[in-house]
Coordinates of C-alpha atoms (C1' of nucleotides) in Angstrom, one line a residue:
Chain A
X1 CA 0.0 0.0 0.0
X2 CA 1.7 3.4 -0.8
X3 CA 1.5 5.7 1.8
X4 CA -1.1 8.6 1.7
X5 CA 1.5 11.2 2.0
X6 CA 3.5 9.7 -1.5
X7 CA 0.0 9.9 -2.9
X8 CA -0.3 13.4 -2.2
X9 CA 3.3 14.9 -2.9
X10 CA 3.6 13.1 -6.1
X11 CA 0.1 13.1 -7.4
X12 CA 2.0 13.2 -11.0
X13 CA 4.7 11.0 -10.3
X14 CA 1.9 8.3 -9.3
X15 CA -0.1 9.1 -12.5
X16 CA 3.0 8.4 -14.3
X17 CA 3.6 5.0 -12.8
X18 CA 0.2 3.9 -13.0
X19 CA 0.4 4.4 -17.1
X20 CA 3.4 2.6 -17.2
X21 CA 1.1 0.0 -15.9
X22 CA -0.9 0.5 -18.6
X23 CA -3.7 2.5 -16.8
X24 CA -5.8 4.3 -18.7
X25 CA -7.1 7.8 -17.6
X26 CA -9.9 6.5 -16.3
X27 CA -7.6 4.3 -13.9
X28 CA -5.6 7.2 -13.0
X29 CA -8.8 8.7 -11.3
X30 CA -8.3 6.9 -8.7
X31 CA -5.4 8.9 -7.7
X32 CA -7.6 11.8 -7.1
X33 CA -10.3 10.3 -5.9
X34 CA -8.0 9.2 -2.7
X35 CA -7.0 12.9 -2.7
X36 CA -10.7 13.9 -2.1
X37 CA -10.9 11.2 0.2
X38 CA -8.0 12.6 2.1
X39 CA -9.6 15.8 2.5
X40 CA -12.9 14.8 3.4
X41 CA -11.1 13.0 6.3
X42 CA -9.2 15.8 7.4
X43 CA -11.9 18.1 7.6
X44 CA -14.1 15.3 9.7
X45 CA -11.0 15.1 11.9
X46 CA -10.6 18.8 12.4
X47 CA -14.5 19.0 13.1
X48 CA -14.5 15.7 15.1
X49 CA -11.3 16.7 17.3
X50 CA -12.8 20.0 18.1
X51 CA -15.9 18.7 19.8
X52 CA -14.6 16.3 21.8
X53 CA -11.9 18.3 22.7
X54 CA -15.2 20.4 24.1
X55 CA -16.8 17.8 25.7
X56 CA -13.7 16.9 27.9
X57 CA -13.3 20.6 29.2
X58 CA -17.2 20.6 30.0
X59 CA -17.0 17.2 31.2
X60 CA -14.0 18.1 34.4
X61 CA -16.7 21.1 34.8
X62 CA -19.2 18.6 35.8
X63 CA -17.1 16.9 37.7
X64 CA -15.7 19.9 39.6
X65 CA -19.3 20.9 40.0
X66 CA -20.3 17.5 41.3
X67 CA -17.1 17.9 43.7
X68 CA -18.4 21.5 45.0
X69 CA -21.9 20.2 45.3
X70 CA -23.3 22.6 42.5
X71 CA -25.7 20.0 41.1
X72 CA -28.1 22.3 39.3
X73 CA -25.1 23.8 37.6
X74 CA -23.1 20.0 36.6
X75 CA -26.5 19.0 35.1
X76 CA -27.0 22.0 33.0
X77 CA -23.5 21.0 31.6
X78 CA -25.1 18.1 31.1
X79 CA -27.4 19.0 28.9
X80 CA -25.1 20.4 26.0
X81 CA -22.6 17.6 26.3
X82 CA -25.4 15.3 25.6
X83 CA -25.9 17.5 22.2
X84 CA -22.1 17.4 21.7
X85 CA -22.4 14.1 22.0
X86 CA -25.0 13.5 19.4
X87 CA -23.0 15.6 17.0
X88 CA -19.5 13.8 18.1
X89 CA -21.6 10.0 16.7
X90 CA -22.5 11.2 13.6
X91 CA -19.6 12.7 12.5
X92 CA -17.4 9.5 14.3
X93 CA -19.7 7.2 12.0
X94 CA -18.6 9.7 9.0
X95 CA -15.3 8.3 10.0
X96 CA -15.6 5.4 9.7
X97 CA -17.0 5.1 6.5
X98 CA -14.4 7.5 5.2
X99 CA -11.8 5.6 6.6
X100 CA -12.6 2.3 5.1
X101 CA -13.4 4.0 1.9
X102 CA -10.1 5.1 1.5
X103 CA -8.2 2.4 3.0
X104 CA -10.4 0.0 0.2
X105 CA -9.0 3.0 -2.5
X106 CA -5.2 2.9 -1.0
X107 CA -5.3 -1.1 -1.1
X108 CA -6.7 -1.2 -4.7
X109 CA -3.1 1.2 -6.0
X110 CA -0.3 -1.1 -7.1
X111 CA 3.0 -0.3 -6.5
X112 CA 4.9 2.6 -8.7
X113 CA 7.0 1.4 -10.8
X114 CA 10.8 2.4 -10.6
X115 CA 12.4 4.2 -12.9
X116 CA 14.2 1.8 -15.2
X117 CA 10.4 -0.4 -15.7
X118 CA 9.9 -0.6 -19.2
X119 CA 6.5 -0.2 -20.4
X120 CA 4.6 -3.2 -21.5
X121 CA 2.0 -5.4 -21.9
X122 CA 2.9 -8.7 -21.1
X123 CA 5.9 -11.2 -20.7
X124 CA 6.8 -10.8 -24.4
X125 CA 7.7 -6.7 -23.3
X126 CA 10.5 -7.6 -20.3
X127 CA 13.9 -6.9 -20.9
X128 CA 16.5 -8.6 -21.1
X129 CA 19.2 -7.5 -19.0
X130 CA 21.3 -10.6 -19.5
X131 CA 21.5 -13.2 -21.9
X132 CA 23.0 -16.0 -22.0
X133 CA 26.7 -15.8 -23.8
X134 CA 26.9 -19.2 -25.3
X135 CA 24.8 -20.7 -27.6
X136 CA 21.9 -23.1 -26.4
X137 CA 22.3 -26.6 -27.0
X138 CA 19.0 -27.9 -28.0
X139 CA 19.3 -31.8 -26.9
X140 CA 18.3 -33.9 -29.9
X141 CA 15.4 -36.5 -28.6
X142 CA 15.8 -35.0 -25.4
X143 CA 13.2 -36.2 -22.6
X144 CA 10.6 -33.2 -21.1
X145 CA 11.4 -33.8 -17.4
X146 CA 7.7 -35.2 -17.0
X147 CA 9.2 -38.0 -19.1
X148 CA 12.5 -38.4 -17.7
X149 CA 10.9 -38.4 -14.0
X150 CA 8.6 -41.4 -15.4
X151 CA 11.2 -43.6 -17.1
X152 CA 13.7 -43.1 -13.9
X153 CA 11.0 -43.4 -11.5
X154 CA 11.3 -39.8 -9.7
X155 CA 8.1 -38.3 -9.6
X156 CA 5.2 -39.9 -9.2
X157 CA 2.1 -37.3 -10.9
X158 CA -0.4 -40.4 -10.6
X159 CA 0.0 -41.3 -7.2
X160 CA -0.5 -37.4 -5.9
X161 CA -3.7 -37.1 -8.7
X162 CA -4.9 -39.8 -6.2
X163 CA -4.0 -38.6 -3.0
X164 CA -4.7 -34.7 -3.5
X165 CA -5.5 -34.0 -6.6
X166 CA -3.6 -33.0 -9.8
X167 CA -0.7 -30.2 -9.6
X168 CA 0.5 -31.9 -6.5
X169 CA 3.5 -34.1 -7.6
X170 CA 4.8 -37.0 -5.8
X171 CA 9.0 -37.3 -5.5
X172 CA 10.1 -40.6 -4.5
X173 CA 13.6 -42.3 -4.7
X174 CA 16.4 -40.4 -6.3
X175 CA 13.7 -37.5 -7.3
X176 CA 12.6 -36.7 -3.2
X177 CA 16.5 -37.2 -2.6
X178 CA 17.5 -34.8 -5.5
X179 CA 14.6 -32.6 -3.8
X180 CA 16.1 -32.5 -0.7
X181 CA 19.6 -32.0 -1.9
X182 CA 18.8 -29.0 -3.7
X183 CA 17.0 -27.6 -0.3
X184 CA 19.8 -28.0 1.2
X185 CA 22.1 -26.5 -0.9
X186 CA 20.5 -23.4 -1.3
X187 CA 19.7 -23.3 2.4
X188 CA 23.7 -23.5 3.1
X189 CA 24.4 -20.8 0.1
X190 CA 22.2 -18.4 1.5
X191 CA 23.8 -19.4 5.4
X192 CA 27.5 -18.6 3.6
X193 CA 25.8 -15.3 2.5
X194 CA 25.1 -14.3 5.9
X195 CA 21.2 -14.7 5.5
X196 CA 19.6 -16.0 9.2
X197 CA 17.8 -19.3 8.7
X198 CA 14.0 -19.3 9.2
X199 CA 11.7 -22.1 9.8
X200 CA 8.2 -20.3 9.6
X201 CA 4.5 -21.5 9.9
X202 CA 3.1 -22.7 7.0
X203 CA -0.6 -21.4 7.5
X204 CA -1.0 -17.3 7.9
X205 CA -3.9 -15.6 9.6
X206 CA -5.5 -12.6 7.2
X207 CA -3.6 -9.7 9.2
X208 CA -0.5 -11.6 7.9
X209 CA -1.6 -12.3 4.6
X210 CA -2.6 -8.5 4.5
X211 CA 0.8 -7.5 5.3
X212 CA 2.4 -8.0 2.6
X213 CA -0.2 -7.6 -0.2
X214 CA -1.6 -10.9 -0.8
X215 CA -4.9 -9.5 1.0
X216 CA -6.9 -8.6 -0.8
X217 CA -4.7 -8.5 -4.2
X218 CA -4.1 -12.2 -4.6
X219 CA -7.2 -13.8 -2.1
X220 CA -7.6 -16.3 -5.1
X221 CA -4.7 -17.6 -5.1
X222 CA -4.6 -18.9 -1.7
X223 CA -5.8 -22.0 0.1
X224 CA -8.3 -21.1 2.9
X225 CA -8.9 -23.1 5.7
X226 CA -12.3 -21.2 7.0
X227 CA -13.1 -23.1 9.8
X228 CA -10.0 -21.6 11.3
X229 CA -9.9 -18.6 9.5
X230 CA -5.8 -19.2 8.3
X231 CA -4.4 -19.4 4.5
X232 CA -1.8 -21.7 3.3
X233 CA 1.5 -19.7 2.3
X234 CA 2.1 -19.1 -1.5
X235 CA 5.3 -17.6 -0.4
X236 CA 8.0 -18.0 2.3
X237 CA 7.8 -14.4 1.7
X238 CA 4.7 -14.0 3.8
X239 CA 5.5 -15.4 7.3
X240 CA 9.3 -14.1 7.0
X241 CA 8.2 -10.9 6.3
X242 CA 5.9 -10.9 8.9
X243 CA 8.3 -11.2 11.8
X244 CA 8.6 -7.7 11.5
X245 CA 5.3 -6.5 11.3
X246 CA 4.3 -3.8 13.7
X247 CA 8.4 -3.4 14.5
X248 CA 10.5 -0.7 15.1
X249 CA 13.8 -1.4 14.3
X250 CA 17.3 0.7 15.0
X251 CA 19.5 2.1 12.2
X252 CA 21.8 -0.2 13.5
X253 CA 19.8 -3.4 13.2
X254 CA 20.1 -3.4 9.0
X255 CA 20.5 -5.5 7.2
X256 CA 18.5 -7.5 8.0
X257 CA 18.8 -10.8 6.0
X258 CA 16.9 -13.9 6.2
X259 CA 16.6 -16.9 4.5
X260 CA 13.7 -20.0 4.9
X261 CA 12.6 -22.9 3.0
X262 CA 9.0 -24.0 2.8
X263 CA 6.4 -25.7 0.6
X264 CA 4.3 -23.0 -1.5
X265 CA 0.6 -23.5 -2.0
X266 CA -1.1 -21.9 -5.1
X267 CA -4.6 -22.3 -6.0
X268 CA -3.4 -20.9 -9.6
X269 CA -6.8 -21.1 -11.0
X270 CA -7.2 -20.2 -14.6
X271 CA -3.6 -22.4 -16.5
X272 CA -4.0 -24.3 -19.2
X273 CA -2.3 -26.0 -21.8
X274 CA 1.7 -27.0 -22.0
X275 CA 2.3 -24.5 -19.9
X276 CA 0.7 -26.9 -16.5
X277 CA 2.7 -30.0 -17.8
X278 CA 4.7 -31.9 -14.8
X279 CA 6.4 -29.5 -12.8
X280 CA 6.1 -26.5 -15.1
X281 CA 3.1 -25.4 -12.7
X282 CA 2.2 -27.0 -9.7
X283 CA -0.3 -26.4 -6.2
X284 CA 2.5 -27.3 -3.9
X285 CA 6.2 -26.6 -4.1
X286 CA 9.3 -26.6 -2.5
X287 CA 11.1 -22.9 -2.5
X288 CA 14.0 -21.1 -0.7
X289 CA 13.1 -17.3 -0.1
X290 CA 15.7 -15.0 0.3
X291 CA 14.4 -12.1 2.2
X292 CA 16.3 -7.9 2.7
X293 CA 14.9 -5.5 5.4
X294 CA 17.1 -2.6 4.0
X295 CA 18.1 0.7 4.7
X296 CA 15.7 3.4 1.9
X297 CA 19.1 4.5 0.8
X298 CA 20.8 1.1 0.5
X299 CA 17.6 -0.9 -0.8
X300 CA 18.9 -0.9 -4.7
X301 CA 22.1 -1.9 -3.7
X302 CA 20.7 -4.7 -2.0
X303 CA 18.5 -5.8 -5.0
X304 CA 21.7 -5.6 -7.1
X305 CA 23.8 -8.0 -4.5
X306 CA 20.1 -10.6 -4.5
X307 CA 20.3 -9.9 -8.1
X308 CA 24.4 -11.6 -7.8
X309 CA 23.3 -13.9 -5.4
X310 CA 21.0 -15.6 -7.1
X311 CA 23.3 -15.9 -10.5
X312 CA 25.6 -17.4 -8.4
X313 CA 23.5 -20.5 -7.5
X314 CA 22.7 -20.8 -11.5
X315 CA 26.0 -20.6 -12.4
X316 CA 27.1 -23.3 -9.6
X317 CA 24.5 -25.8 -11.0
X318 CA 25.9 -24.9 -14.4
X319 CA 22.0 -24.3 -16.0
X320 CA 21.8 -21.7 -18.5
X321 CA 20.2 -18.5 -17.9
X322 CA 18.9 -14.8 -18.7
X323 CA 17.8 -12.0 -16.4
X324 CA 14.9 -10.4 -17.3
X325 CA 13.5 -6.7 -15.9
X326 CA 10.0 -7.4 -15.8
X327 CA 7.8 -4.1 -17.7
X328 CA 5.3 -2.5 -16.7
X329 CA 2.8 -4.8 -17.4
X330 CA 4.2 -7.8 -16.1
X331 CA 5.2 -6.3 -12.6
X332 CA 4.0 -7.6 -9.6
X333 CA 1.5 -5.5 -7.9
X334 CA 3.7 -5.0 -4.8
X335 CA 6.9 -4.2 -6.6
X336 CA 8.7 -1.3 -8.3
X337 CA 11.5 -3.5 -9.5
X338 CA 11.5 -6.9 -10.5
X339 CA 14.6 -9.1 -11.9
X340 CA 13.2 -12.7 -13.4
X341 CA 15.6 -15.2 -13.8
X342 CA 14.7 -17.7 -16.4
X343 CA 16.4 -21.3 -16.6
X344 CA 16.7 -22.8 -19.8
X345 CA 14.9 -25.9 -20.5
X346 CA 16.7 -27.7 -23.2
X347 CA 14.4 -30.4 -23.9
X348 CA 11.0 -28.0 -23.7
X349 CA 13.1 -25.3 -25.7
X350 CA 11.5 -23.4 -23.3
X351 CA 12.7 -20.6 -20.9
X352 CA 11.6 -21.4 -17.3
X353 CA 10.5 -19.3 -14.6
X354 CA 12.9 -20.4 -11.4
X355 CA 13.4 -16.8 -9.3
X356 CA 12.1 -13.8 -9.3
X357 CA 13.9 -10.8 -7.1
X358 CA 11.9 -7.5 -6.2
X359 CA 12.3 -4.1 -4.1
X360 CA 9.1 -3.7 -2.4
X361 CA 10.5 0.3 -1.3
X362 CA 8.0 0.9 1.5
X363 CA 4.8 -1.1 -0.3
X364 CA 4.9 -4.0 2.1
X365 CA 6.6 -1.6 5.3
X366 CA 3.6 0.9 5.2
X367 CA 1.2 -2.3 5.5
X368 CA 3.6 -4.0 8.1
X369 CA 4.2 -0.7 10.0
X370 CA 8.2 -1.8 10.2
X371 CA 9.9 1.4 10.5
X372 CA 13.5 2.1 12.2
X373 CA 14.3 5.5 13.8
X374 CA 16.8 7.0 11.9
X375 CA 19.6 9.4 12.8
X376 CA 17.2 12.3 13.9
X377 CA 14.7 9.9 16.0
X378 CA 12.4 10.2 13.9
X379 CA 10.4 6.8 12.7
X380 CA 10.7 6.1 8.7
X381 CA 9.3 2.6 6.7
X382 CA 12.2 0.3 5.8
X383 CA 12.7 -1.0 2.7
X384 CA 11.8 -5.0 1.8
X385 CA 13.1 -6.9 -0.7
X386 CA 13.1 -10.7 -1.7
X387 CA 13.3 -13.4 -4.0
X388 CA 13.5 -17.0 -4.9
X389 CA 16.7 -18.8 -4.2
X390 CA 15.5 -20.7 -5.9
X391 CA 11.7 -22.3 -7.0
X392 CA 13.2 -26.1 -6.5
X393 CA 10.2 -27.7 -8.5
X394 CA 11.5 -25.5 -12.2
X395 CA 15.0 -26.0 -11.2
X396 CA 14.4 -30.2 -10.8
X397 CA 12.8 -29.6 -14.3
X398 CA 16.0 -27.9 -15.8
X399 CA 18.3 -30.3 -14.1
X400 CA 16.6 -33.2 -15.3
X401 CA 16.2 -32.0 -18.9
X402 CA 19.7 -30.2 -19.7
X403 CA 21.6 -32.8 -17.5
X404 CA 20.3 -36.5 -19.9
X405 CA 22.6 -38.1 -21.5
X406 CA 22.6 -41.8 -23.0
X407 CA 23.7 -43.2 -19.7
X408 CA 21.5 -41.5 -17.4
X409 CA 21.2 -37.7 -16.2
X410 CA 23.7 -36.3 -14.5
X411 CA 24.0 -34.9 -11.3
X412 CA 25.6 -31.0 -11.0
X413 CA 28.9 -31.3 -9.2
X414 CA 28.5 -28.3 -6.4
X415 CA 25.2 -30.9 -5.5
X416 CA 26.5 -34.4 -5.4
X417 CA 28.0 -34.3 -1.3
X418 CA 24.0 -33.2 -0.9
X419 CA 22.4 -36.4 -3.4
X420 CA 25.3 -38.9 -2.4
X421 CA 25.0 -40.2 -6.1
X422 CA 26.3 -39.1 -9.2
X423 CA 24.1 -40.5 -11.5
X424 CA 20.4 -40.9 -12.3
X425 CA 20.1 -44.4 -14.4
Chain B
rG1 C1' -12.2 -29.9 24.8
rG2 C1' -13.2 -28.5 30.5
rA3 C1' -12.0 -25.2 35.1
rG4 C1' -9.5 -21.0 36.9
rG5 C1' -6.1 -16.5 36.5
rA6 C1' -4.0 -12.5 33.7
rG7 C1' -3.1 -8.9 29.6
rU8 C1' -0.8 -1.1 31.2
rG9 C1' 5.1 2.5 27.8
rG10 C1' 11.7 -1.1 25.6
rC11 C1' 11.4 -4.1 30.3
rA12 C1' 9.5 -4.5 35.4
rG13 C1' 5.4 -2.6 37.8
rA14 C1' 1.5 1.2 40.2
rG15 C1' -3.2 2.9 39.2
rC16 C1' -9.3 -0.1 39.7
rG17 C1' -14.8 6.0 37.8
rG18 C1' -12.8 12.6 37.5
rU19 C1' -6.2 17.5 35.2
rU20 C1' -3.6 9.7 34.5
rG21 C1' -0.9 9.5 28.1
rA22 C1' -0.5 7.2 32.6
rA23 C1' 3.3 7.0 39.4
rU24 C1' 7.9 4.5 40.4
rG25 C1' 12.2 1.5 39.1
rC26 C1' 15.5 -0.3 35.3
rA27 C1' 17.2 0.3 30.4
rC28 C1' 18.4 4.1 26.8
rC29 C1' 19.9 9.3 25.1
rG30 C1' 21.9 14.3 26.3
rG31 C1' 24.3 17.5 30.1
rU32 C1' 27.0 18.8 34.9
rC33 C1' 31.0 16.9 37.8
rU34 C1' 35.8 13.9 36.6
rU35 C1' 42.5 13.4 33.6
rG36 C1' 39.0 9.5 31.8
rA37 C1' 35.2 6.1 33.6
rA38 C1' 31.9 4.8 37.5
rA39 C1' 28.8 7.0 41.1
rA40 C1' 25.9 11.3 42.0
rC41 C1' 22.9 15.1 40.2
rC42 C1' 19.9 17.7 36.1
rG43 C1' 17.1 17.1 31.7
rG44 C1' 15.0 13.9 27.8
rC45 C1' 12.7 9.3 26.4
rA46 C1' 5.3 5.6 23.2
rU47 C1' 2.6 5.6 18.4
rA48 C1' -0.7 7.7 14.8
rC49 C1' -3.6 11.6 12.9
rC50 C1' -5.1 17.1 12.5
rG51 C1' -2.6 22.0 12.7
rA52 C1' 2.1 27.0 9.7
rG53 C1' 2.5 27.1 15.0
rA54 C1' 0.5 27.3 19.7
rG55 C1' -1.8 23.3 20.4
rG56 C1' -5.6 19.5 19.7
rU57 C1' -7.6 14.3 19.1
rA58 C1' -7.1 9.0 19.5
rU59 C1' -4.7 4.7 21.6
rC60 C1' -3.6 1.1 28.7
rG61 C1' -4.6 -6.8 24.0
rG62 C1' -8.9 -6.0 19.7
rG63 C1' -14.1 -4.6 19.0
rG64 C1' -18.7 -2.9 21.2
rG65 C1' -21.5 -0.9 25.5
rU66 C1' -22.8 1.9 30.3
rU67 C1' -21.6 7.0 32.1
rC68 C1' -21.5 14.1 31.8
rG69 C1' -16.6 11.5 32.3
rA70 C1' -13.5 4.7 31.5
rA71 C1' -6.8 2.1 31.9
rU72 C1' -10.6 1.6 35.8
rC73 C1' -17.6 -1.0 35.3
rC74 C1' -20.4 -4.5 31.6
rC75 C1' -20.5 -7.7 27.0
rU76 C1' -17.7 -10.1 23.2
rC77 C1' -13.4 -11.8 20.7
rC78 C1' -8.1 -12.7 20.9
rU79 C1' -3.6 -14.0 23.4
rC80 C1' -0.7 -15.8 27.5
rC81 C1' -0.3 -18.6 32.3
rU82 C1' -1.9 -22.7 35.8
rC83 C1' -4.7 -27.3 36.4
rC84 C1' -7.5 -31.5 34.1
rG85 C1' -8.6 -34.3 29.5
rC86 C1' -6.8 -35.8 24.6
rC87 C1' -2.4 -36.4 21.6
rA88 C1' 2.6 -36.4 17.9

RNA sequence: GGAGGAGUGGCAGAGCGGUUGAAUGCACCGGUCUUGAAAACCGGCAUACCGAGAGGUAUCGGGGGUUCGAAUCCCUCCUCCUCCGCCA
């Protein structure tokens, strides 16, 4: 949620960001609409503040009054704080409805986007910030990995059809072992880059879920479990983040780096076609978030080391690669910048989706409330960054596919002390 | 799931219907003193909103109510603690 007070000092600025979001001018009203809002509050406030500001000076009369025994004199008082009264409800019940009018306008603003966002409509318009130098070898009669994980006998998409349902695969043997490895491997990158290991709840209450924009943005998306009233995660994102909700942190505390592994949960309703084969999109999946609570002046800097950070893992498990800058259209809500990173998927001939790295700014810290007193004392929102390091189920995909040979596939190097084999066969 | 107890500022802990946004202690920050430090003393020290400012309003777990007036009384929800039951 962008703060009120962006909103108002950089009513153009906001416009601007929205269109490279492709909003159209009627979209862009709702910039001033929130404006209007904002003033119709303020002028409540003012009115609202001044008569109860009233009713407590009459209200110590009447009890002065009561003190002195001058009853005729406390219950005359009486009399116009009850009309005060009357006045103070209506206008508190104005409020109200103000309030959670704007507060329904402020959640419904995506984030602006930074600067360097190109403008876009879809996937097709990112950039491409880095490509990959070599050229791609496409593997002739290469296996998709949904194939490969059948003839080795690594994931299992019937048996978890028949125990949940279908986008919830199955690893078993070498696949849950390779699984595991990979967890494992990016949970000990991310310790050797200084990033404090987190092992979160899997199941959110709203407040949480609200935090950090997945209430009400992405609602459909979630599992629900009503009777409790508590959403699966889509993200490790959402409990890590969380931890700092409602904090006030000291200049001294950043940054603040943390790292977790969990299964994600996506409803993803609305895929079809290729795209949904084996592991390409799934309900459940295994993912290690990298999460930044940065310093405003630092926060870019930060993106650009998560950026290096997470080419670093590629490189290591020698997969070929691109960075992306997502465009305007393709932009999370929540974020101003996004980096993609995009796995190539020799057998598919298809570029995969395996980590995506944002700056938040103060999006998700306005929501949160996680401030940090800076040098004057005064209380400013943080910055929050994360990404994916890495989506395992994509990266299993990639492995699978680029590794085949005729003997078997082969296991990356940097992960075989994690897999204790060498060789899929 | 059943019975009881409790939720107050960074922490500890008063207040239980009327200048109480909240005593006191600790912690923290600034100053005096000191060669320096400690001690002692003086001052500061919650958050949000409105206001150019003076200042004002709200907040004592959340929400609602009673009252001229609520941290204090009532209702409800949440959380924590103790005991019992169940259980990995």
């Amino acid at each position: 949620m962008l703060t009120l007070k962006y909103i108002r000092d950089h009513i153009s600025e906001a416009k601007n960001g929205l269109r490279i979001r492709n909003y159209n001018d009627d979209g862009l009203q709702i910039i001033d609409e929130i404006v209007v809002l904002d003033d119709k509050r303020k002028a409540n406030q003012t009115e609202l503040d001044a008569s109860l500001a009233e009713m407590k000076i009459l209200s110590k009369e009447i009890g002065n009054y009561y003190k002195s025994g001058n009853k005729e004199k406390a219950d005359n008082i009486k009399e116009k704080v009850a009309l005060l009264k009357e006045g103070s409800k209506s206008l508190e019940q104005d409020r109200h409805m103000i309030e959670q009018e704007l507060e329904d306008k402020l959640l419904s603003v995506p984030n602006i986007p930074h600067a360097l966002v190109p403008s876009g409509n879809s996937d097709e318009d990112n950039e491409e910030v880095q490509a990959w130098p070599k050229p791609l070898e496409v593997i002739k009669d290469g296996l998709p990995h949904w194939e490969l994980a059948k003839k080795y006998n690594l994931i299992d998409f019937d048996a978890g059809v028949k125990i949940a349902g279908s986008g919830f695969p199955l690893f078993r043997g070498k696949g849950a072992r390779l699984e595991r490895a990979l967890i494992n491997f990016f949970l000990d990158e991310a310790f050797n880059a200084g990033y404090e290991e987190i092992i979160p709840p899997l199941l959110v209450n709203s407040d949480t879920a609200k935090a950090t924009g997945q209430l009400p943005d992405k609602e459909g998306q979630m599992y629900h479990c009503e009777r409790d009233d508590l959403y699966l995660i889509p993200t490790a994102e959402v409990p890590v983040t969380n931890i700092y909700r409602n904090v006030i942190i000291s200049e001294s505390d950043f940054p603040i780096k943390l790292t977790g592994y969990t299964p994600c949960f996506r409803r993803e309703a609305g895929s079809y076609g290729s795209d949904v084969k084996g592991l390409n999109r799934v309900h459940q999946f295994d993912k290690v978030e990298i999460v930044q609570i940065a310093h405003p002046d630092r926060s870019y800097q930060v993106l650009k080391e998560m950026v290096n950070y997470v080419e670093s893992i590629l490189i290591k498990l020698e997969l070929p690669y691109r960075i992306l800058r997502l465009c305007g259209g393709d932009l999370g809500f929540t974020s101003a910048l996004t980096y993609d990173f995009e796995v190539y998927s020799a057998a598919q001939d298809k570029w995969l989706e395996v980590s995506s790295v944002s700056n938040f700014e103060t999006f998700q810290t306005n929501r949160l409330k996680l401030r940090y007193k800076d040098t004057s004392g005064k209380n400013q929102l943080a910055h929050t960054l994360n990404g994916s390091a890495l989506a395992l189920a994509r990266i299993v995909a990639a492995i699978l596919e680029n590794n085949q040979g005729p003997n078997g596939i082969n296991i990356p190097e940097v992960l075989v002390p994690y897999t204790k084999f060498e060789l899929i066969n």
